[in-house]
Amino acid sequence: MTQFTKSVDADGVATLTWDTPGKSMNVMNMEGFQELDALIDDVLADDAVKGVILTSGKEGSFAGGMDLNIIAKMKASAGDDPAKGLFDGVMATHGILRKIERAGMDDKNKGGKPICAALPGTALGIGLEIPLACHHIIAADNPKAKIGLPEIMVGIFPGMGGTTRLSWKLGAMGASPLLLEGKLNDPKKAKSAGVIDEVVPPEDLLAKAKEWVLSEPKIVKPWDEKGYKIPGGTPYHPAGFMTFVGASAMVNGNTKGVYPAAKALLSSVYEGMQVPFDTALKIECRWFVNILMNPSSSAMIRSLFINKEALEKGANRPEVADQKVKKVGVIGAGMMGAGIALVSAQAGIEVVLIDQKQEAADKGKAYTESYMDKGIARKKATPEKKEEVLGRITATTDYAALEGADLIIEAVFEDVGVKAEVTKAVQAHTGPDCIFATNTSTLPITELAKAATDAEKFIGIHFFSPVEKMMLVEIIKGKDTGDVAVAKALDYVRQIRKTPIVVNDARFFYANRCIIPYINEGIRMVKEGVEPALVENAAKLVGMPLGPLQLVDETSIDLGVKIAKATKAAMGDAYPDGAVDEVLFWMADEGRLGRKANAGFYSYDEKGKRGLLWEGLEAKYPVADEQPELSEVQHRLLFAQVLEAVRALEEGVLEDIREGDVGAILGWGFAPWSGGPFSWLDIMGAERAVELTEALTAKHGERFATPDLLREIAASGGGFYDRFGTGADAKAA
């Protein structure tokens, strides 16, 4: 299966074209590296070849990066000494890129052949690392193209020379946003940043590349010449020293020390700038291997790339015909309904947005107008695009406008009676094949389906707020929900470019089932006399994006009160959170309803900017003289969530651990460094998890009781992924 082809024209310019079979975008694998290596040897040895153009056979892109499935398997296939096997394998790829860079030059930088990278569009990861090894980079003027090194976003860093070449080319300060933030640029911005050399009209790309190759250009890289000074200075240069002090503080401030890749990247740059270039590449390789050997990187790659992509492609989709949505009716034009209408219209779907009053429906549509205006101001959209998107939304009070809709998404007030009334009103105007979805975060789908004409065509679709920003959608099957309804929901979520998980009906489904105990555990500790700042910082230091007190401020305290009252009414004497309610209800009575009221567990200024924790909290619940260890607070906060995830799997609410991990990270930000709840347990080891839960149960109560499934996994000596794996094996026991 050939990935690279060679042609040589009459002027002696060889063109190497990368075209991975069966892929819409090139991705690199080991076979591709071997082919590229052989072709580079060939063109360098051929006296008839004066220079080389490296380009892509894919329209609008050069390459999407390394096949992360390969990276995920590298450690397993590296033999009895995986670190050495990985190091040797990665250094071999460095050798190929260094061969491109040196291009046949001798030790005195004489000879060699110019090699120009011609990028038709997007160049990510290894798709940029290879061009960085070339002598000149020309990109087509393609505003949709993205150029950058996003590896940090999936728990690794550019380890095929990109870290060293970019930092030596731009300096630590200039390379910082591209390496540490994974910032992607369009071609013009990439040129302004100094990443690439030229931007030309797409139709001129290869001609301009050939022109450069034949211009007898200087091809020696600056770092291969004597006396090269890295922009901004090395670590022990006065300016460079300050850069690295600031970068170290920034990395630790942003990652709280739980993301190993960022620290490793910075170490690679810091150490690499103090030695010759070839030694710097070895240092980069060693730090890269260090990260590949870290279970955190494997877990992040698995959850945030491999499993996320599998779910988006329909890993758990029933085998029924395509259910692409053409017309969607959104009932309720509040914040949630307005967001659903926006993302649907952006996806090219015709939208009917209905509310009781025309001004409410119009206000919901105006949300899309405001969003598009902001996009125009940031040059992310055009006035024409705005009109096109708005033209797809009909805001009305008339249910008759729903005729022809193939999907309804009801997003009205969280009340069984109100939802039942709306369901009946809607279905008086929709056809028998229309799927009815309710957007709810707490109400049982099976109960809500009783108001529908056909429970098989009734399903839950739980969006997270704000809809346009949150990437997860939780699809909930009622007892009688059919395959067509599930497929329709999954196909719709794919259309709006979000990630779906599919769960079975139960109280709070999956996401809220795990989020609420996290919030409650934080509040419970405050009542016990644990320093509120310790609670919040313990959460952040273990990788949670928000502490539990800040999270309840963001979601609103009165919503927490409503959920608590409804849960207590449903559970009766079995209700476990009375201690939490005391704090929550008191806060509500004090009028401290969270960010929306500019008063909650935190203080806020008149503009709504969050300040410090509210002093009145400690006055009401005095801080105890003896405080728990940081690790105990962290274990309480994490196990409050993780044990619910295990119970959800055990009870069949969750059917696939991939959905459990991906859903946790995308839905509420569960410690992304861990790969999700099940990956975290596998990193820790089930035996150790049982020890900790038994200790927590003895000290803090039955909410930390060890689930039978966790005990079984511990007894087996394996992990959750060993037992459930992927695909059919991922189904609950």
mmCIF file of C-alpha atoms in Angstrom, residues 333-652:
data_model
loop_
_atom_site.group_PDB
_atom_site.id
_atom_site.type_symbol
_atom_site.label_atom_id
_atom_site.label_comp_id
_atom_site.label_asym_id
_atom_site.label_seq_id
_atom_site.Cartn_x
_atom_site.Cartn_y
_atom_site.Cartn_z
ATOM 1 C CA ALA A 333 -36.485 29.309 23.299
ATOM 2 C CA GLY A 334 -34.698 29.857 26.601
ATOM 3 C CA MET A 335 -30.922 29.652 26.953
ATOM 4 C CA MET A 336 -30.824 25.911 26.243
ATOM 5 C CA GLY A 337 -33.315 25.971 23.343
ATOM 6 C CA ALA A 338 -31.609 28.998 21.805
ATOM 7 C CA GLY A 339 -28.248 27.205 21.951
ATOM 8 C CA ILE A 340 -29.708 24.060 20.357
ATOM 9 C CA ALA A 341 -31.236 26.160 17.562
ATOM 10 C CA LEU A 342 -27.872 27.860 16.983
ATOM 11 C CA VAL A 343 -25.783 24.683 16.645
ATOM 12 C CA SER A 344 -28.476 23.035 14.500
ATOM 13 C CA ALA A 345 -28.639 25.967 12.075
ATOM 14 C CA GLN A 346 -24.836 26.097 11.924
ATOM 15 C CA ALA A 347 -24.918 22.429 10.860
ATOM 16 C CA GLY A 348 -27.177 23.268 7.910
ATOM 17 C CA ILE A 349 -30.387 21.934 9.483
ATOM 18 C CA GLU A 350 -33.718 23.742 9.048
ATOM 19 C CA VAL A 351 -34.901 24.871 12.519
ATOM 20 C CA VAL A 352 -38.333 25.774 13.864
ATOM 21 C CA LEU A 353 -37.905 27.497 17.258
ATOM 22 C CA ILE A 354 -41.145 27.613 19.250
ATOM 23 C CA ASP A 355 -42.075 29.376 22.466
ATOM 24 C CA GLN A 356 -45.336 30.434 24.109
ATOM 25 C CA LYS A 357 -44.831 34.089 23.216
ATOM 26 C CA GLN A 358 -43.477 35.496 19.960
ATOM 27 C CA GLU A 359 -41.097 37.856 21.769
ATOM 28 C CA ALA A 360 -39.566 34.866 23.588
ATOM 29 C CA ALA A 361 -39.141 32.969 20.323
ATOM 30 C CA ASP A 362 -37.603 36.049 18.692
ATOM 31 C CA LYS A 363 -35.250 36.480 21.634
ATOM 32 C CA GLY A 364 -34.136 32.868 21.192
ATOM 33 C CA LYS A 365 -33.369 33.496 17.520
ATOM 34 C CA ALA A 366 -31.569 36.724 18.447
ATOM 35 C CA TYR A 367 -29.121 34.585 20.412
ATOM 36 C CA THR A 368 -27.864 33.184 17.101
ATOM 37 C CA GLU A 369 -27.662 36.694 15.652
ATOM 38 C CA SER A 370 -25.575 37.887 18.616
ATOM 39 C CA TYR A 371 -23.323 34.821 18.404
ATOM 40 C CA MET A 372 -22.701 35.360 14.695
ATOM 41 C CA ASP A 373 -22.018 39.074 15.266
ATOM 42 C CA LYS A 374 -19.296 38.131 17.740
ATOM 43 C CA GLY A 375 -17.888 35.734 15.159
ATOM 44 C CA ILE A 376 -17.809 38.497 12.547
ATOM 45 C CA ALA A 377 -16.009 40.806 15.002
ATOM 46 C CA ARG A 378 -13.367 38.081 15.547
ATOM 47 C CA LYS A 379 -13.195 37.400 11.786
ATOM 48 C CA LYS A 380 -14.461 33.842 12.363
ATOM 49 C CA ALA A 381 -17.626 34.457 10.328
ATOM 50 C CA THR A 382 -18.924 36.714 7.569
ATOM 51 C CA PRO A 383 -22.144 38.757 7.207
ATOM 52 C CA GLU A 384 -23.153 36.359 4.429
ATOM 53 C CA LYS A 385 -22.674 33.355 6.729
ATOM 54 C CA LYS A 386 -24.699 35.094 9.427
ATOM 55 C CA GLU A 387 -27.649 35.627 7.061
ATOM 56 C CA GLU A 388 -27.392 32.048 5.847
ATOM 57 C CA VAL A 389 -27.532 30.652 9.403
ATOM 58 C CA LEU A 390 -30.334 32.990 10.526
ATOM 59 C CA GLY A 391 -32.280 32.111 7.390
ATOM 60 C CA ARG A 392 -32.522 28.526 8.589
ATOM 61 C CA ILE A 393 -34.302 29.483 11.840
ATOM 62 C CA THR A 394 -38.035 30.175 11.972
ATOM 63 C CA ALA A 395 -39.087 31.661 15.326
ATOM 64 C CA THR A 396 -42.792 31.206 15.995
ATOM 65 C CA THR A 397 -45.541 30.234 18.453
ATOM 66 C CA ASP A 398 -47.340 28.085 15.885
ATOM 67 C CA TYR A 399 -46.981 24.321 16.327
ATOM 68 C CA ALA A 400 -48.246 23.849 12.756
ATOM 69 C CA ALA A 401 -44.806 25.037 11.579
ATOM 70 C CA LEU A 402 -43.449 21.686 12.797
ATOM 71 C CA GLU A 403 -44.999 19.843 9.877
ATOM 72 C CA GLY A 404 -42.307 17.839 8.083
ATOM 73 C CA ALA A 405 -39.894 17.849 11.026
ATOM 74 C CA ASP A 406 -38.073 14.544 11.507
ATOM 75 C CA LEU A 407 -36.721 15.391 14.973
ATOM 76 C CA ILE A 408 -38.227 17.359 17.852
ATOM 77 C CA ILE A 409 -36.066 18.533 20.760
ATOM 78 C CA GLU A 410 -38.171 19.747 23.669
ATOM 79 C CA ALA A 411 -36.287 22.072 26.024
ATOM 80 C CA VAL A 412 -38.979 23.478 28.302
ATOM 81 C CA PHE A 413 -39.098 23.805 32.100
ATOM 82 C CA GLU A 414 -37.965 20.753 34.115
ATOM 83 C CA ASP A 415 -41.436 19.628 35.176
ATOM 84 C CA VAL A 416 -43.099 16.326 34.248
ATOM 85 C CA GLY A 417 -46.538 17.935 33.806
ATOM 86 C CA VAL A 418 -45.298 20.787 31.629
ATOM 87 C CA LYS A 419 -43.263 18.429 29.448
ATOM 88 C CA ALA A 420 -46.228 16.043 29.059
ATOM 89 C CA GLU A 421 -48.481 18.880 27.925
ATOM 90 C CA VAL A 422 -45.916 20.068 25.364
ATOM 91 C CA THR A 423 -45.312 16.521 24.089
ATOM 92 C CA LYS A 424 -49.010 16.061 23.293
ATOM 93 C CA ALA A 425 -49.318 19.502 21.682
ATOM 94 C CA VAL A 426 -46.311 18.859 19.452
ATOM 95 C CA GLN A 427 -47.307 15.364 18.371
ATOM 96 C CA ALA A 428 -50.648 16.646 17.153
ATOM 97 C CA HIS A 429 -48.658 18.282 14.325
ATOM 98 C CA THR A 430 -45.852 15.804 13.583
ATOM 99 C CA GLY A 431 -45.811 12.662 11.486
ATOM 100 C CA PRO A 432 -45.646 9.082 12.793
ATOM 101 C CA ASP A 433 -41.927 8.756 11.936
ATOM 102 C CA CYS A 434 -40.822 11.908 13.750
ATOM 103 C CA ILE A 435 -38.520 11.215 16.696
ATOM 104 C CA PHE A 436 -39.311 13.123 19.893
ATOM 105 C CA ALA A 437 -36.384 13.991 22.166
ATOM 106 C CA THR A 438 -36.584 15.656 25.555
ATOM 107 C CA ASN A 439 -33.679 17.743 26.831
ATOM 108 C CA THR A 440 -33.568 16.989 30.537
ATOM 109 C CA SER A 441 -30.815 16.530 33.092
ATOM 110 C CA THR A 442 -32.803 14.816 35.852
ATOM 111 C CA LEU A 443 -36.304 13.631 34.873
ATOM 112 C CA PRO A 444 -36.757 9.905 34.050
ATOM 113 C CA ILE A 445 -37.144 9.327 30.314
ATOM 114 C CA THR A 446 -39.405 6.292 30.763
ATOM 115 C CA GLU A 447 -41.815 8.411 32.835
ATOM 116 C CA LEU A 448 -41.777 11.284 30.324
ATOM 117 C CA ALA A 449 -42.377 8.839 27.451
ATOM 118 C CA LYS A 450 -45.842 8.016 28.869
ATOM 119 C CA ALA A 451 -47.130 11.259 27.328
ATOM 120 C CA ALA A 452 -45.888 10.286 23.858
ATOM 121 C CA THR A 453 -47.901 8.512 21.180
ATOM 122 C CA ASP A 454 -45.083 5.984 20.643
ATOM 123 C CA ALA A 455 -42.491 5.329 23.383
ATOM 124 C CA GLU A 456 -40.232 3.617 20.806
ATOM 125 C CA LYS A 457 -39.726 6.994 19.140
ATOM 126 C CA PHE A 458 -39.125 8.865 22.413
ATOM 127 C CA ILE A 459 -35.586 9.517 23.709
ATOM 128 C CA GLY A 460 -33.622 11.816 25.996
ATOM 129 C CA ILE A 461 -30.966 14.185 24.665
ATOM 130 C CA HIS A 462 -29.134 15.960 27.494
ATOM 131 C CA PHE A 463 -27.144 18.975 26.335
ATOM 132 C CA PHE A 464 -24.632 20.694 28.582
ATOM 133 C CA SER A 465 -24.615 24.460 28.972
ATOM 134 C CA PRO A 466 -23.631 26.540 27.094
ATOM 135 C CA VAL A 467 -24.642 24.307 24.189
ATOM 136 C CA GLU A 468 -22.354 25.936 21.620
ATOM 137 C CA LYS A 469 -19.263 25.426 23.799
ATOM 138 C CA MET A 470 -19.800 22.082 25.528
ATOM 139 C CA MET A 471 -18.759 19.152 23.338
ATOM 140 C CA LEU A 472 -20.637 16.321 25.079
ATOM 141 C CA VAL A 473 -24.227 15.252 24.460
ATOM 142 C CA GLU A 474 -25.719 12.533 26.691
ATOM 143 C CA ILE A 475 -28.324 10.414 24.904
ATOM 144 C CA ILE A 476 -30.674 8.535 27.248
ATOM 145 C CA LYS A 477 -32.666 5.462 26.267
ATOM 146 C CA GLY A 478 -35.992 4.930 28.010
ATOM 147 C CA LYS A 479 -37.255 1.402 28.723
ATOM 148 C CA ASP A 480 -39.033 1.247 25.345
ATOM 149 C CA THR A 481 -36.812 3.499 23.202
ATOM 150 C CA GLY A 482 -36.165 1.869 19.823
ATOM 151 C CA ASP A 483 -33.060 1.588 17.675
ATOM 152 C CA VAL A 484 -34.268 4.153 15.127
ATOM 153 C CA ALA A 485 -34.615 6.796 17.843
ATOM 154 C CA VAL A 486 -31.099 6.038 19.124
ATOM 155 C CA ALA A 487 -29.673 6.206 15.586
ATOM 156 C CA LYS A 488 -31.516 9.477 14.903
ATOM 157 C CA ALA A 489 -30.081 11.044 18.071
ATOM 158 C CA LEU A 490 -26.558 9.808 17.284
ATOM 159 C CA ASP A 491 -26.689 10.990 13.675
ATOM 160 C CA TYR A 492 -27.980 14.395 14.811
ATOM 161 C CA VAL A 493 -25.172 14.761 17.366
ATOM 162 C CA ARG A 494 -22.681 13.894 14.647
ATOM 163 C CA GLN A 495 -24.223 16.548 12.379
ATOM 164 C CA ILE A 496 -23.742 19.250 15.024
ATOM 165 C CA ARG A 497 -20.146 18.009 15.509
ATOM 166 C CA LYS A 498 -20.342 16.988 19.135
ATOM 167 C CA THR A 499 -19.407 13.796 20.960
ATOM 168 C CA PRO A 500 -22.246 11.476 22.049
ATOM 169 C CA ILE A 501 -22.526 8.935 24.821
ATOM 170 C CA VAL A 502 -25.551 6.625 25.083
ATOM 171 C CA VAL A 503 -26.805 5.562 28.526
ATOM 172 C CA ASN A 504 -29.846 3.856 29.979
ATOM 173 C CA ASP A 505 -32.542 5.561 32.014
ATOM 174 C CA ALA A 506 -31.908 6.000 35.749
ATOM 175 C CA ARG A 507 -31.946 8.830 38.275
ATOM 176 C CA PHE A 508 -29.569 11.580 37.037
ATOM 177 C CA PHE A 509 -28.489 9.331 34.120
ATOM 178 C CA TYR A 510 -24.652 9.212 34.065
ATOM 179 C CA ALA A 511 -23.172 12.721 34.109
ATOM 180 C CA ASN A 512 -25.229 14.278 36.889
ATOM 181 C CA ARG A 513 -25.060 11.049 38.840
ATOM 182 C CA CYS A 514 -21.304 11.671 39.136
ATOM 183 C CA ILE A 515 -21.244 15.485 39.282
ATOM 184 C CA ILE A 516 -23.731 15.904 42.138
ATOM 185 C CA PRO A 517 -21.784 13.712 44.636
ATOM 186 C CA TYR A 518 -18.632 15.728 43.812
ATOM 187 C CA ILE A 519 -20.389 18.990 44.669
ATOM 188 C CA ASN A 520 -22.032 17.455 47.726
ATOM 189 C CA GLU A 521 -18.749 16.085 49.066
ATOM 190 C CA GLY A 522 -17.176 19.527 48.863
ATOM 191 C CA ILE A 523 -20.105 21.156 50.674
ATOM 192 C CA ARG A 524 -20.161 18.362 53.262
ATOM 193 C CA MET A 525 -16.506 19.003 54.072
ATOM 194 C CA VAL A 526 -17.203 22.708 54.604
ATOM 195 C CA LYS A 527 -19.884 21.799 57.157
ATOM 196 C CA GLU A 528 -17.407 19.453 58.855
ATOM 197 C CA GLY A 529 -14.999 22.348 59.345
ATOM 198 C CA VAL A 530 -12.583 21.653 56.512
ATOM 199 C CA GLU A 531 -11.030 24.906 55.289
ATOM 200 C CA PRO A 532 -13.027 25.892 52.136
ATOM 201 C CA ALA A 533 -9.816 26.929 50.363
ATOM 202 C CA LEU A 534 -8.367 23.473 51.045
ATOM 203 C CA VAL A 535 -11.420 21.870 49.434
ATOM 204 C CA GLU A 536 -11.176 24.063 46.336
ATOM 205 C CA ASN A 537 -7.415 23.828 45.892
ATOM 206 C CA ALA A 538 -7.330 20.092 46.547
ATOM 207 C CA ALA A 539 -9.712 19.666 43.605
ATOM 208 C CA LYS A 540 -7.622 21.841 41.299
ATOM 209 C CA LEU A 541 -4.363 20.190 42.355
ATOM 210 C CA VAL A 542 -5.751 16.811 41.299
ATOM 211 C CA GLY A 543 -6.804 18.123 37.896
ATOM 212 C CA MET A 544 -10.432 19.199 38.301
ATOM 213 C CA PRO A 545 -11.025 22.423 36.337
ATOM 214 C CA LEU A 546 -13.305 23.848 39.042
ATOM 215 C CA GLY A 547 -13.529 23.175 42.742
ATOM 216 C CA PRO A 548 -16.945 21.910 43.950
ATOM 217 C CA LEU A 549 -17.872 25.252 45.551
ATOM 218 C CA GLN A 550 -17.058 27.221 42.414
ATOM 219 C CA LEU A 551 -18.928 24.662 40.322
ATOM 220 C CA VAL A 552 -22.128 25.029 42.350
ATOM 221 C CA ASP A 553 -21.782 28.827 42.070
ATOM 222 C CA GLU A 554 -21.581 28.491 38.289
ATOM 223 C CA THR A 555 -24.579 26.144 38.008
ATOM 224 C CA SER A 556 -26.569 28.153 40.623
ATOM 225 C CA ILE A 557 -27.326 27.282 44.221
ATOM 226 C CA ASP A 558 -31.111 27.490 43.814
ATOM 227 C CA LEU A 559 -30.883 24.786 41.120
ATOM 228 C CA GLY A 560 -29.039 22.651 43.672
ATOM 229 C CA VAL A 561 -31.847 23.283 46.170
ATOM 230 C CA LYS A 562 -34.495 22.218 43.614
ATOM 231 C CA ILE A 563 -32.591 19.026 42.768
ATOM 232 C CA ALA A 564 -32.098 18.239 46.473
ATOM 233 C CA LYS A 565 -35.808 18.675 47.264
ATOM 234 C CA ALA A 566 -36.886 16.552 44.304
ATOM 235 C CA THR A 567 -34.370 13.831 45.147
ATOM 236 C CA LYS A 568 -35.431 13.759 48.807
ATOM 237 C CA ALA A 569 -39.099 13.489 47.806
ATOM 238 C CA ALA A 570 -38.271 10.535 45.548
ATOM 239 C CA MET A 571 -35.930 8.705 47.944
ATOM 240 C CA GLY A 572 -37.648 9.336 51.266
ATOM 241 C CA ASP A 573 -35.774 7.977 54.287
ATOM 242 C CA ALA A 574 -32.975 6.657 52.050
ATOM 243 C CA TYR A 575 -31.939 10.200 51.141
ATOM 244 C CA PRO A 576 -28.256 10.553 52.152
ATOM 245 C CA ASP A 577 -27.481 14.262 51.833
ATOM 246 C CA GLY A 578 -29.236 16.025 54.708
ATOM 247 C CA ALA A 579 -25.947 17.514 55.940
ATOM 248 C CA VAL A 580 -25.339 19.045 52.519
ATOM 249 C CA ASP A 581 -28.860 20.474 52.347
ATOM 250 C CA GLU A 582 -28.360 22.382 55.576
ATOM 251 C CA VAL A 583 -25.542 24.393 53.958
ATOM 252 C CA LEU A 584 -27.195 24.702 50.562
ATOM 253 C CA PHE A 585 -30.589 25.807 51.902
ATOM 254 C CA TRP A 586 -28.952 28.324 54.245
ATOM 255 C CA MET A 587 -27.014 29.836 51.335
ATOM 256 C CA ALA A 588 -30.247 30.112 49.327
ATOM 257 C CA ASP A 589 -32.058 31.753 52.267
ATOM 258 C CA GLU A 590 -29.188 34.254 52.500
ATOM 259 C CA GLY A 591 -29.800 35.149 48.847
ATOM 260 C CA ARG A 592 -26.409 33.783 47.832
ATOM 261 C CA LEU A 593 -27.534 31.947 44.705
ATOM 262 C CA GLY A 594 -24.187 31.842 42.912
ATOM 263 C CA ARG A 595 -22.579 33.812 40.110
ATOM 264 C CA LYS A 596 -25.914 34.908 38.628
ATOM 265 C CA ALA A 597 -26.683 36.741 41.898
ATOM 266 C CA ASN A 598 -23.111 38.046 42.285
ATOM 267 C CA ALA A 599 -23.076 36.208 45.617
ATOM 268 C CA GLY A 600 -22.433 32.563 46.403
ATOM 269 C CA PHE A 601 -19.690 30.514 48.005
ATOM 270 C CA TYR A 602 -17.437 33.125 46.399
ATOM 271 C CA SER A 603 -17.651 36.903 46.527
ATOM 272 C CA TYR A 604 -18.102 38.848 43.265
ATOM 273 C CA ASP A 605 -17.644 42.482 42.325
ATOM 274 C CA GLU A 606 -20.342 44.617 40.700
ATOM 275 C CA LYS A 607 -19.215 43.452 37.242
ATOM 276 C CA GLY A 608 -19.585 39.807 38.212
ATOM 277 C CA LYS A 609 -15.869 39.070 38.492
ATOM 278 C CA ARG A 610 -15.195 36.294 40.985
ATOM 279 C CA GLY A 611 -13.062 37.195 43.989
ATOM 280 C CA LEU A 612 -12.162 35.203 47.091
ATOM 281 C CA LEU A 613 -14.243 32.691 49.011
ATOM 282 C CA TRP A 614 -17.025 34.425 50.965
ATOM 283 C CA GLU A 615 -15.925 35.202 54.522
ATOM 284 C CA GLY A 616 -19.419 34.504 55.890
ATOM 285 C CA LEU A 617 -18.932 30.824 55.134
ATOM 286 C CA GLU A 618 -16.301 30.394 57.859
ATOM 287 C CA ALA A 619 -18.346 32.484 60.262
ATOM 288 C CA LYS A 620 -21.275 30.083 59.893
ATOM 289 C CA TYR A 621 -19.184 26.905 59.689
ATOM 290 C CA PRO A 622 -15.978 27.521 61.692
ATOM 291 C CA VAL A 623 -12.787 25.924 60.439
ATOM 292 C CA ALA A 624 -11.642 23.018 62.607
ATOM 293 C CA ASP A 625 -8.298 23.239 64.385
ATOM 294 C CA GLU A 626 -7.167 19.965 62.825
ATOM 295 C CA GLN A 627 -7.331 19.766 59.041
ATOM 296 C CA PRO A 628 -7.230 16.597 56.927
ATOM 297 C CA GLU A 629 -4.293 15.727 54.701
ATOM 298 C CA LEU A 630 -4.479 17.051 51.142
ATOM 299 C CA SER A 631 -4.556 13.484 49.775
ATOM 300 C CA GLU A 632 -7.588 12.582 51.905
ATOM 301 C CA VAL A 633 -9.552 15.575 50.603
ATOM 302 C CA GLN A 634 -8.581 14.666 47.044
ATOM 303 C CA HIS A 635 -9.566 11.028 47.484
ATOM 304 C CA ARG A 636 -12.947 12.035 48.889
ATOM 305 C CA LEU A 637 -13.605 14.344 45.932
ATOM 306 C CA LEU A 638 -12.467 11.890 43.266
ATOM 307 C CA PHE A 639 -13.975 8.716 44.709
ATOM 308 C CA ALA A 640 -17.312 10.514 45.176
ATOM 309 C CA GLN A 641 -17.424 10.661 41.371
ATOM 310 C CA VAL A 642 -15.579 7.495 40.414
ATOM 311 C CA LEU A 643 -17.600 5.128 42.594
ATOM 312 C CA GLU A 644 -20.792 6.403 40.973
ATOM 313 C CA ALA A 645 -19.256 5.738 37.553
ATOM 314 C CA VAL A 646 -18.480 2.148 38.602
ATOM 315 C CA ARG A 647 -21.994 1.690 40.003
ATOM 316 C CA ALA A 648 -23.464 3.078 36.775
ATOM 317 C CA LEU A 649 -21.505 0.454 34.828
ATOM 318 C CA GLU A 650 -22.438 -2.260 37.322
ATOM 319 C CA GLU A 651 -26.153 -1.424 37.062
ATOM 320 C CA GLY A 652 -26.138 -1.220 33.257
#
